[in-house]
Coordinates of C-alpha atoms and ligand atoms in Angstrom, one line a residue:
Chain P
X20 CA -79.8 135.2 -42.3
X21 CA -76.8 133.9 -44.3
X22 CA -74.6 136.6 -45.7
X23 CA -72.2 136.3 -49.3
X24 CA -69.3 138.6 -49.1
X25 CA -67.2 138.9 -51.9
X26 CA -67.3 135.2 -52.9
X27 CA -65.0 134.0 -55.9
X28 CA -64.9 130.2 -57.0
X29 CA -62.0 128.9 -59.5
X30 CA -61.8 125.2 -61.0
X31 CA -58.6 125.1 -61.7
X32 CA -57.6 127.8 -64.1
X33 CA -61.1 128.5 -64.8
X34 CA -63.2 130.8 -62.8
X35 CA -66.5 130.0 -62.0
X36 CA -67.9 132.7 -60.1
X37 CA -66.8 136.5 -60.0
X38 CA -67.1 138.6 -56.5
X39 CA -70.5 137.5 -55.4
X40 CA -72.2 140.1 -52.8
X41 CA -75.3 139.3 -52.0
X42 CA -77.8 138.2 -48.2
X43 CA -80.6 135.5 -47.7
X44 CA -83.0 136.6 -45.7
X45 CA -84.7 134.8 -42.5
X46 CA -88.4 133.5 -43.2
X47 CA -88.2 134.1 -47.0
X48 CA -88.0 132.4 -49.6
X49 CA -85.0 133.8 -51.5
X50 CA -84.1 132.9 -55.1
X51 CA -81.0 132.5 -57.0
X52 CA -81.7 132.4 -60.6
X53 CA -79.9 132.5 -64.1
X54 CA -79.2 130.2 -67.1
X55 CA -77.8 126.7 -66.9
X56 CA -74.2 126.8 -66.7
X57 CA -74.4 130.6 -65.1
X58 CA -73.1 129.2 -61.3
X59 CA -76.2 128.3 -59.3
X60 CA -75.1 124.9 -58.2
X61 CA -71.5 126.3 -57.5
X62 CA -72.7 129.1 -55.8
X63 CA -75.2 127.1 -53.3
X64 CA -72.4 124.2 -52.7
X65 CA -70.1 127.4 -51.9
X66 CA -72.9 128.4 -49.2
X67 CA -73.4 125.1 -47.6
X68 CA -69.5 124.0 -48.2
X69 CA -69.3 121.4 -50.5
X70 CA -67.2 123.5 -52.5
X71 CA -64.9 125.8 -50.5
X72 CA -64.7 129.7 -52.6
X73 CA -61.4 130.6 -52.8
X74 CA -61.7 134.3 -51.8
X75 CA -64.6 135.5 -49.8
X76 CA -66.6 134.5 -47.0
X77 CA -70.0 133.2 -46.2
X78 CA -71.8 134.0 -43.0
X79 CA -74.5 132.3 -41.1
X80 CA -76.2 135.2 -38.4
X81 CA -72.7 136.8 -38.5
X82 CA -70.7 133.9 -37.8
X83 CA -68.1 132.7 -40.6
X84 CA -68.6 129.4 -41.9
X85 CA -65.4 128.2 -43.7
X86 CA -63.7 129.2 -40.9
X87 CA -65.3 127.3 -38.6
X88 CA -63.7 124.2 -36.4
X89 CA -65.2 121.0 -37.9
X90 CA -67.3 120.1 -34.7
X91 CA -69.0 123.6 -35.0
X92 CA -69.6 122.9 -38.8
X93 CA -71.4 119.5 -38.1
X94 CA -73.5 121.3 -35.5
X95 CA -74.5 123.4 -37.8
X96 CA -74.9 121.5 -40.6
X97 CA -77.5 119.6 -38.4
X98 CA -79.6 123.0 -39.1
X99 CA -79.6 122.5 -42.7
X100 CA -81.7 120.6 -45.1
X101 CA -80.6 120.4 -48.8
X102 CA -82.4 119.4 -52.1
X103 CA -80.1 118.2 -54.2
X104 CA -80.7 118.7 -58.1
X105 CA -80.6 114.5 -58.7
X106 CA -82.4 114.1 -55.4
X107 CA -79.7 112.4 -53.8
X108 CA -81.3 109.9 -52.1
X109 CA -79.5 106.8 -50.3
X110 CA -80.0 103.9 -52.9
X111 CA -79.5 101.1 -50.4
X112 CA -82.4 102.3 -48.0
X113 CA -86.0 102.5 -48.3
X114 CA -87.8 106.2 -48.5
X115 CA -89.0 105.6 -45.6
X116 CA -85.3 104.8 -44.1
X117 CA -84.1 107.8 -46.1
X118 CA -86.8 110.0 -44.6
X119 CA -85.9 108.6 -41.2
X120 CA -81.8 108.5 -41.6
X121 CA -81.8 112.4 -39.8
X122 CA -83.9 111.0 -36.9
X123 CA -81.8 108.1 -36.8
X124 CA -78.1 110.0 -36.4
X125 CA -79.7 113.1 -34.8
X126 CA -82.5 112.1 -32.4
X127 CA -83.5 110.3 -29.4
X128 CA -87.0 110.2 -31.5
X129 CA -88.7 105.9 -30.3
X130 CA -89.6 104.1 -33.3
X131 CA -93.7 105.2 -33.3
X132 CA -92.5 109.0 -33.1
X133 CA -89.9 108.5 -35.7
X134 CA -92.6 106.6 -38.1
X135 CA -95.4 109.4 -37.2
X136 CA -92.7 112.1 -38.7
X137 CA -91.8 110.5 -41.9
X138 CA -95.3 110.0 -42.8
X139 CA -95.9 113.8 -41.6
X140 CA -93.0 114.6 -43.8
X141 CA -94.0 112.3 -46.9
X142 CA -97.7 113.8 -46.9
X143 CA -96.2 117.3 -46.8
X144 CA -94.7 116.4 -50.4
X145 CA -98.3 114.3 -51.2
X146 CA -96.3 111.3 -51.0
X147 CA -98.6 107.7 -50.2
X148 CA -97.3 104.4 -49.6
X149 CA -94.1 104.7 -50.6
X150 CA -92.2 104.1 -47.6
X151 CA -91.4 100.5 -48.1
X152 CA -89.9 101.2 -51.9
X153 CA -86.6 101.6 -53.2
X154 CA -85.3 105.1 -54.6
X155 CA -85.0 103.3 -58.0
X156 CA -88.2 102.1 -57.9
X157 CA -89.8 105.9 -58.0
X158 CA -90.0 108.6 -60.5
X159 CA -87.6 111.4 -61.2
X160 CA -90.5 114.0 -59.7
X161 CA -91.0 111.6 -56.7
X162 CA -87.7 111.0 -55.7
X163 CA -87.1 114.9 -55.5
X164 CA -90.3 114.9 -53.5
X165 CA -88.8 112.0 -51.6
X166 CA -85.7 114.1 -51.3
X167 CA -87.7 117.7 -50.2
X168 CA -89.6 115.4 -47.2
X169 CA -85.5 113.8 -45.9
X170 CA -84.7 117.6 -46.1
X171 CA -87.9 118.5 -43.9
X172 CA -87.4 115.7 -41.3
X173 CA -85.1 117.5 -38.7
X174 CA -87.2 121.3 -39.1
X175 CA -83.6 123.1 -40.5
X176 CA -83.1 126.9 -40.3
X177 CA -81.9 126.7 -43.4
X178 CA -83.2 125.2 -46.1
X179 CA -81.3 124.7 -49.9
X180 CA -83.4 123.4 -52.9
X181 CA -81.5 123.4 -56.2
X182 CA -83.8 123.4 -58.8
X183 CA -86.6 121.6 -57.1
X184 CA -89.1 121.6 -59.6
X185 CA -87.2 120.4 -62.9
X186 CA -88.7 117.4 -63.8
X187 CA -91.8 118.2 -62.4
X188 CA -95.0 118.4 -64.1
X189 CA -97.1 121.6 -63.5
X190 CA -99.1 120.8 -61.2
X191 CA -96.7 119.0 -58.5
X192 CA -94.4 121.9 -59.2
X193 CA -96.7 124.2 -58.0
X194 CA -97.5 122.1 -55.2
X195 CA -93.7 121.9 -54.3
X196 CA -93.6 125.6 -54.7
X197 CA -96.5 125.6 -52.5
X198 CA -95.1 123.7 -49.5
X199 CA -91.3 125.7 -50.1
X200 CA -93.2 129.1 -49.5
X201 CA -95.4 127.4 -46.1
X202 CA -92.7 126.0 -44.9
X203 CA -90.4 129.2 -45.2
X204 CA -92.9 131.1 -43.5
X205 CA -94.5 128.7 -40.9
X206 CA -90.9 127.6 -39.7
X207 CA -89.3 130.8 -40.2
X208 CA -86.7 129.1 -42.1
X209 CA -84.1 131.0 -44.5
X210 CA -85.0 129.2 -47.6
X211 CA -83.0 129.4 -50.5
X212 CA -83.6 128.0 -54.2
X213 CA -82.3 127.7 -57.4
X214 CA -84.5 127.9 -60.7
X215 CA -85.0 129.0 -63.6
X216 CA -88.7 127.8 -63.6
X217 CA -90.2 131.4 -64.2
X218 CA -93.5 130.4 -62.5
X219 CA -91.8 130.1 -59.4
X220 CA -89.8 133.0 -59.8
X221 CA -92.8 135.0 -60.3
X222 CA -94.5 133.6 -57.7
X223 CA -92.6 132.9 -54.7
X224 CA -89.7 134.8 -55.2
X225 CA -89.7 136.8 -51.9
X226 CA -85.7 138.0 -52.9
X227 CA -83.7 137.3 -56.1
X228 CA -80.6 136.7 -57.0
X229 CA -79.5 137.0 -60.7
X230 CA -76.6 135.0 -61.9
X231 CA -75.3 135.6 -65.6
X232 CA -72.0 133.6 -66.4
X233 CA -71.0 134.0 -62.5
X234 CA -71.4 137.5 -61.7
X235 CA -74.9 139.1 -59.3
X236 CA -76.4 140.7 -62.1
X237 CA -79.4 142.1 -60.3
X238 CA -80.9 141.2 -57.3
X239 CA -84.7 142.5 -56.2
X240 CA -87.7 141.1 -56.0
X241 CA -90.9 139.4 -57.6
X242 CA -92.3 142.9 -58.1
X243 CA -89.8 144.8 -59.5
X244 CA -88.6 142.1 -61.8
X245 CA -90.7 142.6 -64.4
X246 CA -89.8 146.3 -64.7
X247 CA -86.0 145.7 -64.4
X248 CA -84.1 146.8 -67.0
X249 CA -80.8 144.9 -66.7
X250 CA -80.5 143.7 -70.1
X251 CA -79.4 140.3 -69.3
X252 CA -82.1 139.9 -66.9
X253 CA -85.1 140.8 -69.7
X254 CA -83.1 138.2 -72.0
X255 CA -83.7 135.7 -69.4
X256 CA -86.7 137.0 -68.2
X257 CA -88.5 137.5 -71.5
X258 CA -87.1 134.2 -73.3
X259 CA -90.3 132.3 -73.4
X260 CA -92.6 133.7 -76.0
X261 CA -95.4 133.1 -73.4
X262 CA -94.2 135.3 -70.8
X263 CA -92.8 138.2 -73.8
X264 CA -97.0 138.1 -74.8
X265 CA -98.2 138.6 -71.6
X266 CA -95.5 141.4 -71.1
X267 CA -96.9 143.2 -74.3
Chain X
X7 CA -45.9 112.2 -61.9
X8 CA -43.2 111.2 -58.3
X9 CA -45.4 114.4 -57.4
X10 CA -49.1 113.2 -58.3
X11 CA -48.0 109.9 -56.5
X12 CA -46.6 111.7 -53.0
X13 CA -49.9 113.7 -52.9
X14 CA -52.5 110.7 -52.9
X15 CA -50.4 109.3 -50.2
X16 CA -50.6 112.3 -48.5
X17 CA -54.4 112.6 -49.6
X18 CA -54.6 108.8 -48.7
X19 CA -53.4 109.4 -44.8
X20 CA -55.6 112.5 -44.4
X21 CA -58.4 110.1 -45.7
X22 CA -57.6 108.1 -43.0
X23 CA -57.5 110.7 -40.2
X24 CA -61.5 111.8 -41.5
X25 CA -62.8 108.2 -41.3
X26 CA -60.9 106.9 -37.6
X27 CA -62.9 109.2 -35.9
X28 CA -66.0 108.3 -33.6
X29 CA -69.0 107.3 -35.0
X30 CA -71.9 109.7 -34.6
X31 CA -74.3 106.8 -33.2
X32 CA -72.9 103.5 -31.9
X33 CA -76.2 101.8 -32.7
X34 CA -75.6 102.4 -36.3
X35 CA -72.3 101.8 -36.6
X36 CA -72.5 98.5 -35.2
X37 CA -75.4 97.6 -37.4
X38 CA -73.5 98.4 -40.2
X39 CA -70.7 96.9 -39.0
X40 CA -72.7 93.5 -38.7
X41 CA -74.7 93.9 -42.2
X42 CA -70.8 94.7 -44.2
X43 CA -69.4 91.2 -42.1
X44 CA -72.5 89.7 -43.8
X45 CA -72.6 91.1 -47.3
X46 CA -68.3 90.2 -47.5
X47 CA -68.4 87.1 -45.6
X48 CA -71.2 85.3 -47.0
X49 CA -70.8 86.5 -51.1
X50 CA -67.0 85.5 -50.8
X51 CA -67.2 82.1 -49.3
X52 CA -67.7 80.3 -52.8
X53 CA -65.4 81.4 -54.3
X54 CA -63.0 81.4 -51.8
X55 CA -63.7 77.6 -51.2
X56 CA -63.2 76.8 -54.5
X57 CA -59.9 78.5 -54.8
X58 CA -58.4 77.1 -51.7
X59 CA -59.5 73.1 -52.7
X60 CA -58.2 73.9 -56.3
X61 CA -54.7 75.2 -54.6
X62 CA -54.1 72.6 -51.7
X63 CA -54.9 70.0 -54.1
X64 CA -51.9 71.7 -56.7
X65 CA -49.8 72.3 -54.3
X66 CA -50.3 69.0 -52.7
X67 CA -49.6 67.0 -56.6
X68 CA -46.9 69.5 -57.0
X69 CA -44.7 68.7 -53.7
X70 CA -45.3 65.0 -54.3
X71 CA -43.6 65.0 -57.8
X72 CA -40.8 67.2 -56.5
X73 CA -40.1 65.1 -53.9
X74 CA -40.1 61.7 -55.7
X75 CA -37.1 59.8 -53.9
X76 CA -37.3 56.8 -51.5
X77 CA -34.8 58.3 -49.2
X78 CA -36.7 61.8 -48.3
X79 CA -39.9 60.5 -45.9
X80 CA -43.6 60.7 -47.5
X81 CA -44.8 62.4 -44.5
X82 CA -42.5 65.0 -45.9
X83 CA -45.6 65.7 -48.8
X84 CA -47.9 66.7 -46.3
X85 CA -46.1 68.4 -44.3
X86 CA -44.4 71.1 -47.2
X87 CA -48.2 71.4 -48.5
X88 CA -49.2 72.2 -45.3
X89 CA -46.3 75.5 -44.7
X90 CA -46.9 76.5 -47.7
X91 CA -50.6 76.8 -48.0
X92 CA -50.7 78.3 -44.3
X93 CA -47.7 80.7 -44.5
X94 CA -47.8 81.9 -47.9
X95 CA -50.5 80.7 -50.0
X96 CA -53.6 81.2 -48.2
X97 CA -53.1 84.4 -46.4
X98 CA -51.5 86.2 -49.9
X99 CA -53.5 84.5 -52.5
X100 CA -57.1 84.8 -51.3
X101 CA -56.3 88.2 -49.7
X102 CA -55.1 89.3 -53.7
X103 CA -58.5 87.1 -54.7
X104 CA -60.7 89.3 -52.0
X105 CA -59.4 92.5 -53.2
X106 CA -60.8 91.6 -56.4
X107 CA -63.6 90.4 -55.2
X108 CA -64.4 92.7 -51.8
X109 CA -62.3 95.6 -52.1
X110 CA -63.5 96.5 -55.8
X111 CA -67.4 96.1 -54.5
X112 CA -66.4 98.9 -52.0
X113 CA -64.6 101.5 -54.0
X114 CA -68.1 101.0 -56.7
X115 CA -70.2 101.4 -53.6
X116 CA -68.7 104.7 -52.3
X117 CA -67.7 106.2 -56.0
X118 CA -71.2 105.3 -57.0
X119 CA -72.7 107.0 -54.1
X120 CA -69.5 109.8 -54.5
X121 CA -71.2 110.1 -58.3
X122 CA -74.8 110.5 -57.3
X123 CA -73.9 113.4 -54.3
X124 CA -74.8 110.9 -51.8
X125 CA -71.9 111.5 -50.0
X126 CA -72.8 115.1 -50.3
X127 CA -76.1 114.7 -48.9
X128 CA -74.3 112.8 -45.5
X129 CA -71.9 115.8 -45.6
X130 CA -74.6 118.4 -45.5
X131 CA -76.7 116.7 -42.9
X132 CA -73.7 117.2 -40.4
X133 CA -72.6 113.5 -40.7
X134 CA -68.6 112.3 -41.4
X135 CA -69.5 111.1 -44.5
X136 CA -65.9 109.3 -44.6
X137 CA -66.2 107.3 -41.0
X138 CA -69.9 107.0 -41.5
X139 CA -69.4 104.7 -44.5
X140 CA -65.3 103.3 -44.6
X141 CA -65.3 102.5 -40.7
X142 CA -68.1 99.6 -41.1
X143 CA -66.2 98.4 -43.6
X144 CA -62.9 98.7 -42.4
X145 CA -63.6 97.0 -39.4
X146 CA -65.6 94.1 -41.0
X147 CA -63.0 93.2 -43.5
X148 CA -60.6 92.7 -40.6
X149 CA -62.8 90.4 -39.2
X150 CA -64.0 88.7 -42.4
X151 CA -60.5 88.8 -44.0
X152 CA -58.8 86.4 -41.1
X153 CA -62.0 83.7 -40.9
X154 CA -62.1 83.4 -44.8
X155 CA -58.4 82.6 -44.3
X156 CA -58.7 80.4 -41.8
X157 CA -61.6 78.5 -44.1
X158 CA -59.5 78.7 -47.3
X159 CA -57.2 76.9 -45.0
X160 CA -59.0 74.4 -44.3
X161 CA -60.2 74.2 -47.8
X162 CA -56.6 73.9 -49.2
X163 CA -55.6 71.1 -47.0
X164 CA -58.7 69.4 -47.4
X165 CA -57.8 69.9 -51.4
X166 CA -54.3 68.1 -50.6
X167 CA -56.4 65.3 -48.8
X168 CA -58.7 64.4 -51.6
X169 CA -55.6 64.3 -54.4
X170 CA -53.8 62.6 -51.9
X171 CA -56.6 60.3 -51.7
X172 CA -57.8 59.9 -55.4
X173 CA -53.9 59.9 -56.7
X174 CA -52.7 57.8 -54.3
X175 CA -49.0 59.6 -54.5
X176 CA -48.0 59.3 -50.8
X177 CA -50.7 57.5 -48.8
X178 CA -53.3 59.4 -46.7
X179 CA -51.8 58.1 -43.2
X180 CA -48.6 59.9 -44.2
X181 CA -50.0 62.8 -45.6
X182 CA -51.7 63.4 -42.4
X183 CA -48.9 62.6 -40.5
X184 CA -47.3 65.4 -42.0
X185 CA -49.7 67.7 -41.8
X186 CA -49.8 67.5 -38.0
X187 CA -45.6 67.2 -38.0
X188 CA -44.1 69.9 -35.9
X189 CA -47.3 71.9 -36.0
X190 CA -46.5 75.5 -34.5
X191 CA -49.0 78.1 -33.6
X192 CA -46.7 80.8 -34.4
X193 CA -47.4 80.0 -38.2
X194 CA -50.9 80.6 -37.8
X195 CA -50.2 83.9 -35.7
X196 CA -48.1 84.7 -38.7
X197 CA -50.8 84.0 -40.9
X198 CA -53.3 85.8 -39.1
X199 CA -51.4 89.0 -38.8
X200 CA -50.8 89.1 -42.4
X201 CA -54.4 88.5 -43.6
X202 CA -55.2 91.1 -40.9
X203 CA -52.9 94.2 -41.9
X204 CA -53.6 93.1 -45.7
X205 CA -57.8 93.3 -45.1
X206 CA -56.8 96.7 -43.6
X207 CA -54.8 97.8 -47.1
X208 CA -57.6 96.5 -49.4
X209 CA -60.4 98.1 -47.2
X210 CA -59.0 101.4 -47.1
X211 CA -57.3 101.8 -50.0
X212 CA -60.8 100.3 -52.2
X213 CA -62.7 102.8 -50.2
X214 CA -59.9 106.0 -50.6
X215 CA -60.5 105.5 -54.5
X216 CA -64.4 105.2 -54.5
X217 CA -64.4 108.6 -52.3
X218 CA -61.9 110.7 -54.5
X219 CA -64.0 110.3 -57.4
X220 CA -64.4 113.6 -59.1
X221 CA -66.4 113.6 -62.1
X222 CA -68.6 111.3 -63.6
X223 CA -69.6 107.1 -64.2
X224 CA -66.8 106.9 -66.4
X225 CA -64.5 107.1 -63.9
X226 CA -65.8 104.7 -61.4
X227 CA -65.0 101.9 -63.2
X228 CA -61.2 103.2 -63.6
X229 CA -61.3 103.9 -59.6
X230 CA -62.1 100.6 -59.7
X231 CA -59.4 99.3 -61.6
X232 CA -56.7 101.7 -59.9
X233 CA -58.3 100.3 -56.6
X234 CA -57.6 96.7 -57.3
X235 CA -54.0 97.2 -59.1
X236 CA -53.0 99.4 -55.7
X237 CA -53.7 97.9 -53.4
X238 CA -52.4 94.2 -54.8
X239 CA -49.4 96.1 -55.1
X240 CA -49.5 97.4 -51.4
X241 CA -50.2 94.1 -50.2
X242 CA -47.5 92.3 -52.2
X243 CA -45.0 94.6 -50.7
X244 CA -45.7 94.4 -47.2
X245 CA -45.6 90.7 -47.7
X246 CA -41.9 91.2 -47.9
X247 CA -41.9 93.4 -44.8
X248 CA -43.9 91.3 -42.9
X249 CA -41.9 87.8 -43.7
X250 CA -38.8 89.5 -43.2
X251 CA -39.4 90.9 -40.0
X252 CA -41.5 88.2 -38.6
X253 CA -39.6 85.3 -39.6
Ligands
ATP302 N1 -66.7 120.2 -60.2 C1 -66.5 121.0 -61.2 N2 -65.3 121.1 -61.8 C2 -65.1 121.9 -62.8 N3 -66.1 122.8 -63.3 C3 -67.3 122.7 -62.7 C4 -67.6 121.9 -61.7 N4 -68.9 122.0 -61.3 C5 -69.4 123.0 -62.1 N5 -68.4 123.4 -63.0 C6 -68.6 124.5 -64.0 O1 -69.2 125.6 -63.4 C7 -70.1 126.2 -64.2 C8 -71.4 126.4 -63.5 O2 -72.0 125.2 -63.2 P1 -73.3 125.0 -62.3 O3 -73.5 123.6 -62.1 O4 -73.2 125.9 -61.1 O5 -74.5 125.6 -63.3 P2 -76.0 125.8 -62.9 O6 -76.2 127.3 -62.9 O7 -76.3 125.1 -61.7 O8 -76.7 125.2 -64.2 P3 -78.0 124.2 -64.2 O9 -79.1 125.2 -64.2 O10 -77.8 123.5 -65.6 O11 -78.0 123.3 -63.1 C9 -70.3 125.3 -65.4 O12 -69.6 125.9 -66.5 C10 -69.6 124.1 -65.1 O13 -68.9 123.6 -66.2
MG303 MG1 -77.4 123.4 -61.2

């Protein structure tokens, strides 16, 4: 479980986010969702601690993180697996070698058990004969999925995706939000996302997290979004004239 | 401005205390540390070659006219070209010519994978994203630096040789003669040290501005720049310091 208490993020003058409150529960996919620009990025590099909040604290089972000595940091950084929103993929390696790169620093894995888990990993994402290319020799969609099976290769705790389906086509983002939810739940990993695809917030949004202009607006669930009646929330919600027909 | 200047040194020494610390995995540091030695050794020697035949054979036209008087000894040719390109020239000119050429490939590598969150990505995975990538380097250039030197040396002198040679100014027997004239190891020690401590500046420094990129493409090619014009100004200070203290 990874706790936010009171979390406040400035760039300079400017403040980004406002006194977040909020948990991310073990073995569920939990959502953090809101418009672009709202925080979502700046609120999950505040969780992993890329960014460091400037008021606030962020706790992983109860123990603080930006607190922590560096060694105990890096040991438990080992437990996470992030999705970055560009994919972030080493440019000078193959997908294989970026699938692998974990094992590599992490593991005493031999070179057959090492190549059996990339390829595990790289099916997971439906990803065939790509382990010999380049990152710039792939699509946007398949570098994320590249991304999603290097985040997968060490079985984290705690799993970060920011917005792992943009870019995507229907389909494969279905499939991706397919594989977040079985992973979540077969691993028992803390997953946390950020989207503002409302298919995935519909469907696997086990906890939500609202963000409008950097303050928790609402939080809740798949269920009782629909019914909320934050106003911001039904903005978002109900921006799509597809989703404001089916809600008539 | 004094201000902005005293915190990236201070930025530039903390930078420096994240990437000397132990590698994570030897295996992989020492890969890397053979595939950098490679990558700088290999793509510099050309032009490093070029330089150095270009500059001996100057230098070696140079010395001849200054010295153009039947009383001072021809083997007096050789043997000026030859302090000169070992003391001064070689270790100062190709280490400012490998800054340009090495040091600014770094500080792209690092701000480009700084721009992308690649360095994020090591970061988050539990790796020293700092020592993972700048040690390699670091540690290869001080190899690299040194040999190119000692190349460009012989480049330079084999520059003087071929003037010598074609321009018939002092004859080869005495410009060889004072090449080997008084020969002292200590030059070369001098040398060495120099090219050393200045492969040091330019790998660090390059790196320390391809890391501290914040923002986007634009500013990796002004990293760049502020990489190249930095660190040529380190390194042509410490010249001073190092002459003056070591000779
Ligand atoms: N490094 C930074 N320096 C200054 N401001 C920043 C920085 N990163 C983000 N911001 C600002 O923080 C705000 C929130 O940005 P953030 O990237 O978190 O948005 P987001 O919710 O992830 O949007 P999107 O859905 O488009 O990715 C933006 O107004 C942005 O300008
Ligand atoms: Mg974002």
């Amino acid at each position: 479980m990874i706790e936010v208490c009171s979390v406040s993020k400035y760039f300079g003058e400017k403040q980004i986010l406002h006194n977040i409150n909020t948990q991310f529960e073990e073995g569920k996919v939990n959502l953090i969702i809101g418009r672009s620009g709202s925080g979502k990025t700046v609120l999950m590099k505040c969780l992993v601690g890329l960014h460091s909040p400037e008021e606030g604290k962020v706790l992983y089972s109860g123990r603080e993180f930006h607190n922590m000595p560096d060694i105990d940091k890096q040991k438990l950084r080992t437990e996470m697996g992030m999705v970055f929103q560009g994919a972030a993929l080493f440019d000078s390696m193959t997908i294989g070698e970026n699938v692998a790169f974990p094992l590599d620093m992490f593991t005493q894995m031999s070179d057959g058990e090492k190549n059996d888990r990339v390829d595990f990993c790289l099916e997971c994402v439906d990803l065939q004969n790509v382990n010999s290319l380049y990152p710039a020799e792939l699509s946007g969609g398949m570098k994320k999925r590249a991304a999603i099976a290097r985040a997968l290769a060490c079985n984290p705790k705690y799993l970060f995706f920011d917005e792992p389906n943009s870019g995507l086509d229907p389909k494969t983002s279905l499939l991706i939000d397919e594989l977040i939810t079985k992973i979540t739940h077969d691993f028992n990993t803390t997953t946390i996302v950020n989207t503002h695809d409302m298919n995935s917030i519909i469907t696997i949004g086990e906890t939500i997290s609202f963000i409008y202009q950097g303050f928790l607006e609402w939080t809740g669930n798949s269920h009782t979004i629909l019914s909320s009646d934050n106003h911001n929330l039904n903005d978002f919600i109900f921006a799509q004239p597809l989703v404001q027909r089916i809600k008539k | 401005m004094l201000r902005k200047g005293f915190i990236t040194i201070g930025d530039y020494f903390i930078f420096l205390n994240k990437v000397f610390s132990k590698p994570a995995k030897w295996s992989i540091f020492l890969k890397k540390w053979v595939f950098e030695m490679d990558a700088m050794g290999i793509g510099s020697m050309l032009i490093v070659s070029i330089v150095s035949v270009a500059m001996g054979s100057v230098i070696t036209l140079q010395t001849a006219l200054q010295i153009e008087s039947s009383w001072i000894p021809s083997w007096t040719v050789g043997f000026t070209a030859r302090t000169s390109i070992v003391m001064e020239l070689c270790p100062t000119i190709i280490s400012l010519l490998l800054v340009g050429n090495i040091g600014s490939r770094i500080t792209a590598e690092i701000g480009s994978m700084r721009v992308t969150e690649q360095i994020d990505a090591l970061e988050i995975m539990g790796i020293n994203p700092a020592s993972h990538l700048v040690l390699p380097k670091v540690f290869a250039s001080i190899i690299v630096n040194p040999i190119l030197c000692v190349f460009s040396i012989a480049f330079a002198l084999l520059g003087g040789y071929l003037t010598v040679w074609i321009t018939d100014c002092v004859s080869t027997y005495n410009y060889i003669d004072g090449l080997t004239y008084c020969f002292r190891v200590y030059d070369v020690i001098y040398a060495m040290t120099k090219t050393t401590i200045f492969a040091f500046v330019m790998s660090t420094v390059a790196s320390f501005y391809g890391y501290k990129i914040d923002g986007g493409a634009l500013e990796l090619g002004k990293a760049s720049t502020q990489g190249i014009i930095v660190s040529s100004f380190i390194i042509l200070i410490l010249n001073v310091v190092i002459t003056n203290i070591m000779l």
